[in-house]
XYZ file of C-alpha atoms in Angstrom:
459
model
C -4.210 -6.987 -35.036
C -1.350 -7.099 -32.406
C 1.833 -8.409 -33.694
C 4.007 -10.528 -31.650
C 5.993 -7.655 -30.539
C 2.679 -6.029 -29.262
C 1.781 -9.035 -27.283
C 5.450 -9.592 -25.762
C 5.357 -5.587 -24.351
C 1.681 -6.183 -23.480
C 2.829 -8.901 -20.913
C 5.945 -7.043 -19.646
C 3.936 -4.195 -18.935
C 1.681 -6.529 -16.947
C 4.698 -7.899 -15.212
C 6.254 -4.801 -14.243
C 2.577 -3.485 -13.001
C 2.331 -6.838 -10.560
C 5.666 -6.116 -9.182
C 5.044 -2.384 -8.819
C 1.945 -3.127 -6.838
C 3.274 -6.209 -4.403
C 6.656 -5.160 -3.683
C 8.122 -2.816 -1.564
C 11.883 -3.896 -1.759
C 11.757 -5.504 1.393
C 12.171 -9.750 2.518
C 8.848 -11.975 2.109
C 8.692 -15.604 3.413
C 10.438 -16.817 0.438
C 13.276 -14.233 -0.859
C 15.464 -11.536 1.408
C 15.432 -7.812 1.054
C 18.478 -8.021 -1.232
C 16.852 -10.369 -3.865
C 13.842 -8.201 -3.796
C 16.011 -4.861 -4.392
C 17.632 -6.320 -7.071
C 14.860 -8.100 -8.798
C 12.685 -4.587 -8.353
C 15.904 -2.884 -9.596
C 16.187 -4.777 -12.923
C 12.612 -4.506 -13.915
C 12.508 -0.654 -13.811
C 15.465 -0.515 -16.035
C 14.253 -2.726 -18.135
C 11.043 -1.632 -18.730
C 12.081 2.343 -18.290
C 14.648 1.342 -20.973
C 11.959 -0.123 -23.146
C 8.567 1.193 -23.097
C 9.219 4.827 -21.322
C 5.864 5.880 -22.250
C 4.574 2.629 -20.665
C 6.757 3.193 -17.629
C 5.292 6.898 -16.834
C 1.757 5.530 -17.296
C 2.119 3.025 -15.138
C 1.879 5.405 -12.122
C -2.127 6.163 -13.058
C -2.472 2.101 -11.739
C -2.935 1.440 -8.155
C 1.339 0.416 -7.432
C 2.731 1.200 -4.145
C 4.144 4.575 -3.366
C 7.557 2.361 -3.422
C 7.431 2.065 -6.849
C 5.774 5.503 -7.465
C 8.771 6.688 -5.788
C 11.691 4.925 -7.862
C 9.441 5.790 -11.139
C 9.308 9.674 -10.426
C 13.358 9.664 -10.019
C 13.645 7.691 -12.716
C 11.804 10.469 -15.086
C 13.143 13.340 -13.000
C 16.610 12.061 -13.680
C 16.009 12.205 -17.933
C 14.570 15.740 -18.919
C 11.561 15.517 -20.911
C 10.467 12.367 -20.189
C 6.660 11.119 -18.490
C 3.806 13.328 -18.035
C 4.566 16.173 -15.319
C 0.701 16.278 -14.745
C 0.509 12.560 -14.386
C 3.724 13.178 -11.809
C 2.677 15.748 -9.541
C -1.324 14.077 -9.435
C 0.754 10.799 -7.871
C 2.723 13.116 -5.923
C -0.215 14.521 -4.355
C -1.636 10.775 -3.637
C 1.563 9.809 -1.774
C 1.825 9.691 2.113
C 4.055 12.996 2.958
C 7.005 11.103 4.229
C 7.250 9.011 1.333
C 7.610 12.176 -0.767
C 9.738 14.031 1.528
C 12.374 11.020 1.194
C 11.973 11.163 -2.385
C 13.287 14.783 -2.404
C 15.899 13.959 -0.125
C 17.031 10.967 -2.665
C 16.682 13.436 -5.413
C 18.849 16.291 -3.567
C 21.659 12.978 -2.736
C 21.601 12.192 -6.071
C 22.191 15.828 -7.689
C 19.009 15.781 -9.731
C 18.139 19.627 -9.727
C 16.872 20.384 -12.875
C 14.038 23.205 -13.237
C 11.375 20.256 -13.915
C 12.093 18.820 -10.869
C 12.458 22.424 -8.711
C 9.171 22.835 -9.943
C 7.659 19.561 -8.713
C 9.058 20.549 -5.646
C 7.943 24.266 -5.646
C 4.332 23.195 -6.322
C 4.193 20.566 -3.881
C 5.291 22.595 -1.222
C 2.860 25.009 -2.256
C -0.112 22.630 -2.357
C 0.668 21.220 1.277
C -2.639 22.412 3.378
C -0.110 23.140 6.554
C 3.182 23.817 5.417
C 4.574 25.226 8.574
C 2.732 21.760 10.298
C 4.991 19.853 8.220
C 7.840 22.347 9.492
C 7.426 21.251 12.581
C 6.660 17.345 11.708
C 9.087 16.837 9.308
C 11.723 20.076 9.532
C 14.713 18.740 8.288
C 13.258 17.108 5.322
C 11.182 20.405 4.473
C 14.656 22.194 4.615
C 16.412 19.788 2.534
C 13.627 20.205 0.200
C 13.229 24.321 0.688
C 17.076 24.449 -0.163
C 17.453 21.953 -2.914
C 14.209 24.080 -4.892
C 16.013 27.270 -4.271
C 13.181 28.572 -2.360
C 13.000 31.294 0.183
C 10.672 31.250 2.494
C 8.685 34.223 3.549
C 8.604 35.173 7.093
C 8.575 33.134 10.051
C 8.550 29.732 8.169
C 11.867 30.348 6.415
C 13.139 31.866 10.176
C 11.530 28.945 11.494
C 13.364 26.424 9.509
C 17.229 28.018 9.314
C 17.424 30.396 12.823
C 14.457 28.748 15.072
C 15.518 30.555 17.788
C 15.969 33.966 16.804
C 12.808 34.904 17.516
C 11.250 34.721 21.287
C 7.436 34.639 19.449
C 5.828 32.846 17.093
C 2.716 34.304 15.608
C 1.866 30.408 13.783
C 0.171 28.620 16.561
C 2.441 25.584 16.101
C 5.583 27.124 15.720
C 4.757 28.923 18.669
C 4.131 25.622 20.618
C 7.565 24.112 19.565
C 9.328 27.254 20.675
C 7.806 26.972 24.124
C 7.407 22.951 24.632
C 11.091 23.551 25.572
C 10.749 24.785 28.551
C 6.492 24.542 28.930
C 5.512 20.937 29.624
C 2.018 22.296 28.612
C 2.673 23.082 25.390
C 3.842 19.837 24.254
C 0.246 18.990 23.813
C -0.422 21.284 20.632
C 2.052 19.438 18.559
C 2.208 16.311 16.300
C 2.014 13.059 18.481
C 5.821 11.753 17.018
C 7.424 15.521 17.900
C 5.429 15.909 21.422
C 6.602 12.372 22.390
C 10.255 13.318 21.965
C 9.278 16.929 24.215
C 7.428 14.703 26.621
C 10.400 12.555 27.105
C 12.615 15.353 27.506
C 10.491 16.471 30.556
C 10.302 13.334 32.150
C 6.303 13.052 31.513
C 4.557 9.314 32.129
C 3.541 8.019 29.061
C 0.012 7.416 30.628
C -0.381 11.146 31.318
C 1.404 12.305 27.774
C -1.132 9.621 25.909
C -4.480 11.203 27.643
C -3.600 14.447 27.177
C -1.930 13.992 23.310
C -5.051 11.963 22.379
C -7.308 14.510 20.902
C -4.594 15.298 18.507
C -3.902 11.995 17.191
C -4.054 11.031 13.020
C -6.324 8.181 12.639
C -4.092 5.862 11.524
C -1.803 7.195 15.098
C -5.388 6.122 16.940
C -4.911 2.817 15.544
C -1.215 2.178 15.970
C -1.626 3.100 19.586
C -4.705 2.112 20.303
C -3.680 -1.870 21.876
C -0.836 0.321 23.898
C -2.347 2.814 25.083
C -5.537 0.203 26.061
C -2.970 -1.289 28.673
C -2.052 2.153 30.084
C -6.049 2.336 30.574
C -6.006 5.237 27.948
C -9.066 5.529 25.345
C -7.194 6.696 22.342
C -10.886 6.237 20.123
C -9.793 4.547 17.768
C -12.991 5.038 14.531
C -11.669 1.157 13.429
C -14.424 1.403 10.582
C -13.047 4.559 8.680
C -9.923 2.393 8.443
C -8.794 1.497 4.853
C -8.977 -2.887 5.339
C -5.875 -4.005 4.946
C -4.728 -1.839 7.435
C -7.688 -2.912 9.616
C -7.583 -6.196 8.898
C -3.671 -5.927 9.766
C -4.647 -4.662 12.989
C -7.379 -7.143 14.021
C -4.609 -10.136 13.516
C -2.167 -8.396 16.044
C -4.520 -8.985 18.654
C -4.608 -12.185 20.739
C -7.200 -14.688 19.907
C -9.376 -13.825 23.497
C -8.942 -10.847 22.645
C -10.755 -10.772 18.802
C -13.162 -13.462 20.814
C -14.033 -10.500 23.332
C -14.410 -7.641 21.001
C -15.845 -10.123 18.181
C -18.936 -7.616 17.396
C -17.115 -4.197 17.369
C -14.094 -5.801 15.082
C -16.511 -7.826 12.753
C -18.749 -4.835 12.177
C -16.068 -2.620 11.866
C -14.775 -4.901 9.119
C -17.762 -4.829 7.214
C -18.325 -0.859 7.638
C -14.955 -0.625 5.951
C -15.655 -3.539 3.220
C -19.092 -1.610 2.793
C -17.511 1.727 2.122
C -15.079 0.169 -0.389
C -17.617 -1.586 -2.327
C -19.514 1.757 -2.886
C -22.296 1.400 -5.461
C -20.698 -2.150 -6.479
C -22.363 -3.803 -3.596
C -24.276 -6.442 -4.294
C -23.443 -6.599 -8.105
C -21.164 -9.306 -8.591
C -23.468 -12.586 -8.600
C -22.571 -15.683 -6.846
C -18.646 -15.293 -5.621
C -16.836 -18.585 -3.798
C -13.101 -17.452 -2.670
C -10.115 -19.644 -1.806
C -8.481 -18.034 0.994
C -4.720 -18.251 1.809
C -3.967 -18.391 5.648
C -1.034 -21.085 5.231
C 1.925 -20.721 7.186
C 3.777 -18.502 4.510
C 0.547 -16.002 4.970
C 2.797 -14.588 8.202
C 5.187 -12.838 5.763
C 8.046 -11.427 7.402
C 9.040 -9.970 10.023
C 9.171 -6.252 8.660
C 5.992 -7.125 6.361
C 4.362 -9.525 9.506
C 0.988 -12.155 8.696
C 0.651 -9.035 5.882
C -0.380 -11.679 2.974
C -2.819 -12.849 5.714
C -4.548 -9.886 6.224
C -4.922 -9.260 2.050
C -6.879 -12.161 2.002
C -8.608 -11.304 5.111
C -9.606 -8.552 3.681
C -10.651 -9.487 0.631
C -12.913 -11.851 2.143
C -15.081 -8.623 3.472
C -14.646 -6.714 0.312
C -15.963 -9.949 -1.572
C -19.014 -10.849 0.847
C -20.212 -6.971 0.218
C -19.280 -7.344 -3.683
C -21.021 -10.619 -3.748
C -24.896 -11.539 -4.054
C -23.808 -14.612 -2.450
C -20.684 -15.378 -1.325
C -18.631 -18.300 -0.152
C -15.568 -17.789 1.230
C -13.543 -21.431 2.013
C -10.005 -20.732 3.826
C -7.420 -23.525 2.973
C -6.539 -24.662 6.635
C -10.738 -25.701 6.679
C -11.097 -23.067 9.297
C -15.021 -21.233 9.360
C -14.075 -18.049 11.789
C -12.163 -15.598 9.258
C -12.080 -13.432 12.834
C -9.755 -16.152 13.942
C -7.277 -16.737 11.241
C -3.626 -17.411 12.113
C -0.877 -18.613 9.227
C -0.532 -22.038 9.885
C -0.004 -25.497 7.801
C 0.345 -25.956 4.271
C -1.159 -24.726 0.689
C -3.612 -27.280 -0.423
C -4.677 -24.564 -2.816
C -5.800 -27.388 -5.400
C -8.473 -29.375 -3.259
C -9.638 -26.036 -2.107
C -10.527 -24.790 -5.341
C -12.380 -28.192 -6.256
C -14.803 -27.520 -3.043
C -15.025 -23.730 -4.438
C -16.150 -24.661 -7.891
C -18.603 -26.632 -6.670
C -21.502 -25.836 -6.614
C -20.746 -23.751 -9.862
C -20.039 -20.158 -9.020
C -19.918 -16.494 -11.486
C -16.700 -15.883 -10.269
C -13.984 -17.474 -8.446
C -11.260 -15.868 -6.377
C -8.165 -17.191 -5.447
C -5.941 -14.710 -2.989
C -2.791 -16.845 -2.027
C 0.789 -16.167 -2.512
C 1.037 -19.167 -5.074
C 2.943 -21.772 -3.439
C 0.984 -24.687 -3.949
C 2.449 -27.600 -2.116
C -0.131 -29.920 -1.125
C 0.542 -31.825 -3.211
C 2.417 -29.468 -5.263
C 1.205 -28.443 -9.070
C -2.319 -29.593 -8.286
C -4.142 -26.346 -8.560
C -2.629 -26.110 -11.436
C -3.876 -29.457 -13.054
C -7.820 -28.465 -11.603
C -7.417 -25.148 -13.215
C -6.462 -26.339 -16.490
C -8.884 -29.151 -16.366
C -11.339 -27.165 -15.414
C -11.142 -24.629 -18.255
C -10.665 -26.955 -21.072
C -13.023 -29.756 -20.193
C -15.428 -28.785 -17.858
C -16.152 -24.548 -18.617
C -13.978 -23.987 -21.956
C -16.982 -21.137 -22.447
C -15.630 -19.236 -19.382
C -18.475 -19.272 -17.929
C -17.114 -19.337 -14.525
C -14.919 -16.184 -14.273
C -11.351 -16.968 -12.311
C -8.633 -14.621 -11.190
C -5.777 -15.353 -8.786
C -4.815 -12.167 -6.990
C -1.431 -12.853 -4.990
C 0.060 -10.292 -2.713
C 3.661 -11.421 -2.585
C 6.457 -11.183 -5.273
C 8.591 -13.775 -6.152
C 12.108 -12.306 -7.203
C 13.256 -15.121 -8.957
C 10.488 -15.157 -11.381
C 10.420 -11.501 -11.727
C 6.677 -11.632 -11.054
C 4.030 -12.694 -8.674
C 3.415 -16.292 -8.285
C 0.935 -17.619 -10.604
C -0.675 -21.011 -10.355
C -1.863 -21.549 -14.169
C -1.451 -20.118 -17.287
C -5.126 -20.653 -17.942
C -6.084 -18.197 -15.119
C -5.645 -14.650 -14.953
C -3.047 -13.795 -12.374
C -2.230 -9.798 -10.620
C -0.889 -8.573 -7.891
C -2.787 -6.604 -4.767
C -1.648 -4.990 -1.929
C -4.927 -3.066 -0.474
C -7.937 -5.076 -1.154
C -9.398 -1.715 -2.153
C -7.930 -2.109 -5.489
C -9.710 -5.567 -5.840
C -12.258 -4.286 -8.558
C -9.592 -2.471 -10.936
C -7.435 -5.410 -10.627
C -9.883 -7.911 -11.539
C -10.436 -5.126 -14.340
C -7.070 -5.394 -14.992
C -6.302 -8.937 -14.988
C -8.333 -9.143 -18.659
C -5.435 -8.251 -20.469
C -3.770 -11.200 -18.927
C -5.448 -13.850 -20.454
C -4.704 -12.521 -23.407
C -8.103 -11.767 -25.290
C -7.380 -8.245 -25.225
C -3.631 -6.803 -26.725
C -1.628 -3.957 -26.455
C -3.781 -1.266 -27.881
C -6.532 -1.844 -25.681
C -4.070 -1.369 -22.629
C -2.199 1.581 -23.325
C -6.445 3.256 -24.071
C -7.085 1.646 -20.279
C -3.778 3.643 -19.068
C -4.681 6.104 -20.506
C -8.138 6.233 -19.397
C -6.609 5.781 -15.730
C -4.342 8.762 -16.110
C -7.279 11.050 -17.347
C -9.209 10.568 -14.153
């Protein structure tokens, strides 16, 4: 049996995981960049402090590569501490750049001991295209290359300390840097963000530079560029379905509302494609689902993190319609086109989750940032009402997922105690987080969540 201990580092565990997967340091609708930094800043002290077994096994959940980040400094900087398989596995899940500014924080910060060379070392040495990322990212793979001690063989390490003291290249793309200096032409065998600083250097029109650069694009590039490069008359084909959702979803709400209207059937069943492909094998399995969707005016974010809590719920109302064997999905400001969702009015989460429950649902989902307001504490009261008077069985599952964290409570929002609350940033997650959320309520303890880290780590 848990002792009260056990349950108290059960829920800060829980807390630091909903931080560590909603924020990313940076200002939401309701705190700045400097309350988040500091809020984000305390927890991982505390909780490295506390529980540093907890801490390294928290980077087997689904947190942002933000967090992953501060979390592999924090064990690099203490010898001996976290699981250097459990490290480099996150390491290799990380976007490059995010890594690559991880060394570089690393090197600023004089943490060069042989654990951490070797991260580095192996990393490197793992990359598919090292000498791509030479050319991509070449002073961060020389601050890396130095701070590892490494010596690069050959043209790479000539490549990255004397690039011009060789007039050939026998690397293909270290080849075409060397001669997009002074050969237009060549530009177009290089990494879209390097050929666009050659192609400026030459003078080249950015329609001509985005037709002839678009067979190189990244998909995600494809995306990013697709809406500007559609007004230079440029095809940049864009595959929206193999998009991960949020990311899609993020995209469809940039456009204008004629323009979703006009390209209704390519964005809707791209949206679905993707929701389809996340669900895998779950599809279908989930019984009746009704959702309570948050697209009230604090759903635009901020400016560096714009309409973002808008398009988590957007696309978790996909993901839960190919999850669901029936589905429901009610947003609060009444409006029936998801397609056409814009952040507007106020949070009458509480009425909205009366028309949810009714008729009776398997599960309920609630994906809002928490600030009930209309009137304020009323989703609240339903909840509570609802679970010990009308379904103390449970019969009705409930979790609120909320993509935004509140600083001041060192947590995401939640709207009851008597309902499951975690954070989500890619609706991909949705399933482990539900999965997750469990422990929350507080019929399962400590024991059983260090097993499910640990379970998470082994795979």
């Amino acid at each position: 049996m848990d002792t009260y201990a056990d349950l108290i580092e059960c829920e800060d565990v829980l807390l630091f995981a909903n931080a560590a997967i909603t924020s990313t340091g940076q200002r939401e609708f309701h705190s700045a960049a400097g309350e988040q930094r500091l809020s984000l800043d305390f927890l991982h002290r505390y909780i490295h402090g506390n529980y540093p077994d907890l801490y390294a096994a928290t980077l087997a959940l689904d947190i942002n590569d933000h967090n992953a980040a501060l979390i592999i400094g924090n064990l690099l900087r203490q010898p001996g501490t976290g699981d250097g398989r459990l490290i480099a596995r996150r390491l290799a899940r990380m976007s490059p750049p995010r890594v690559y500014r991880l060394f570089h924080v690393l090197r600023r910060d004089g943490v060069n001991n042989r654990r951490t060379r070797a991260l580095i070392r192996d990393w490197l040495a793992g990359r598919p295209d090292l000498a791509f990322d030479a050319v991509k990212y070449r002073s961060a793979v020389k601050s890396a290359v130095r701070h590892a001690h490494l010596r690069p063989a050959g043209e790479l390490g000539d490549f990255l300390f004397a690039p011009f003291s060789r007039t050939r290249y026998e690397t293909p793309v270290l080849e075409a840097w060397r001669r997009a200096h002074y050969d237009k032409t060549a530009l177009y065998d290089l990494p879209y963000t390097v050929a666009e600083g050659f192609a400026a250097h030459h003078g080249i029109s950015r329609t001509i530079f985005l037709e002839g650069i678009a067979p190189r694009l990244t998909r995600l590039e494809r995306l990013r560029l697709a809406e500007s490069a559609g007004e230079q008359r440029v095809d940049t084909e864009a595959d929206l379905a193999a998009m991960p959702l949020v990311r899609l979803a993020s995209y469809v709400l940039s456009l204008a509302g004629g323009v979703r209207t006009r390209r209704r059937t390519e964005l809707v069943g791209a949206l679905r494609a993707s929701a389809a492909r996340a669900a895998g094998a779950r599809a279908g399995t989930w019984g009746s689902v009704a959702a309570v969707l948050d697209d009230s005016f604090s759903s635009f974010g901020s400016p560096v993190k714009r309409r973002r809590p808008l398009a988590v719920a957007l696309a978790c109302h996909y993901l839960l319609e190919a999850l669901a064997g029936g589905y429901r999905g009610l947003w609060l400001s009444g409006r029936s086109d998801p397609l056409q969702a814009r952040p507007s009015g106020p949070t009458p989460l509480g009425q909205r989750i009366i028309d949810a429950l009714d008729p009776r649902p398997d599960m309920l989902v609630i994906v809002s940032d928490g600030w009930d307001n209309a009137p304020p504490g009323l989703a609240g009261e339903v909840l509570r009402v609802w679970r010990r008077k009308l379904d103390p069985g449970g019969e009705v599952g409930i979790v609120h997922v909320n993509p935004v964290y509140d600083a001041d409570a060192f947590d995401v929002r939640r709207l009851s105690p008597m309902v499951p609350t975690a954070g989500i940033r890619d609706a991909e997650d949705l399933p482990a987080l539900v999965e997750l959320a469990r422990f929350a309520e507080g019929r399962t303890g400590l024991g059983e969540l260090r097993a499910y880290l640990e379970d998470r780590a082994a795979r």
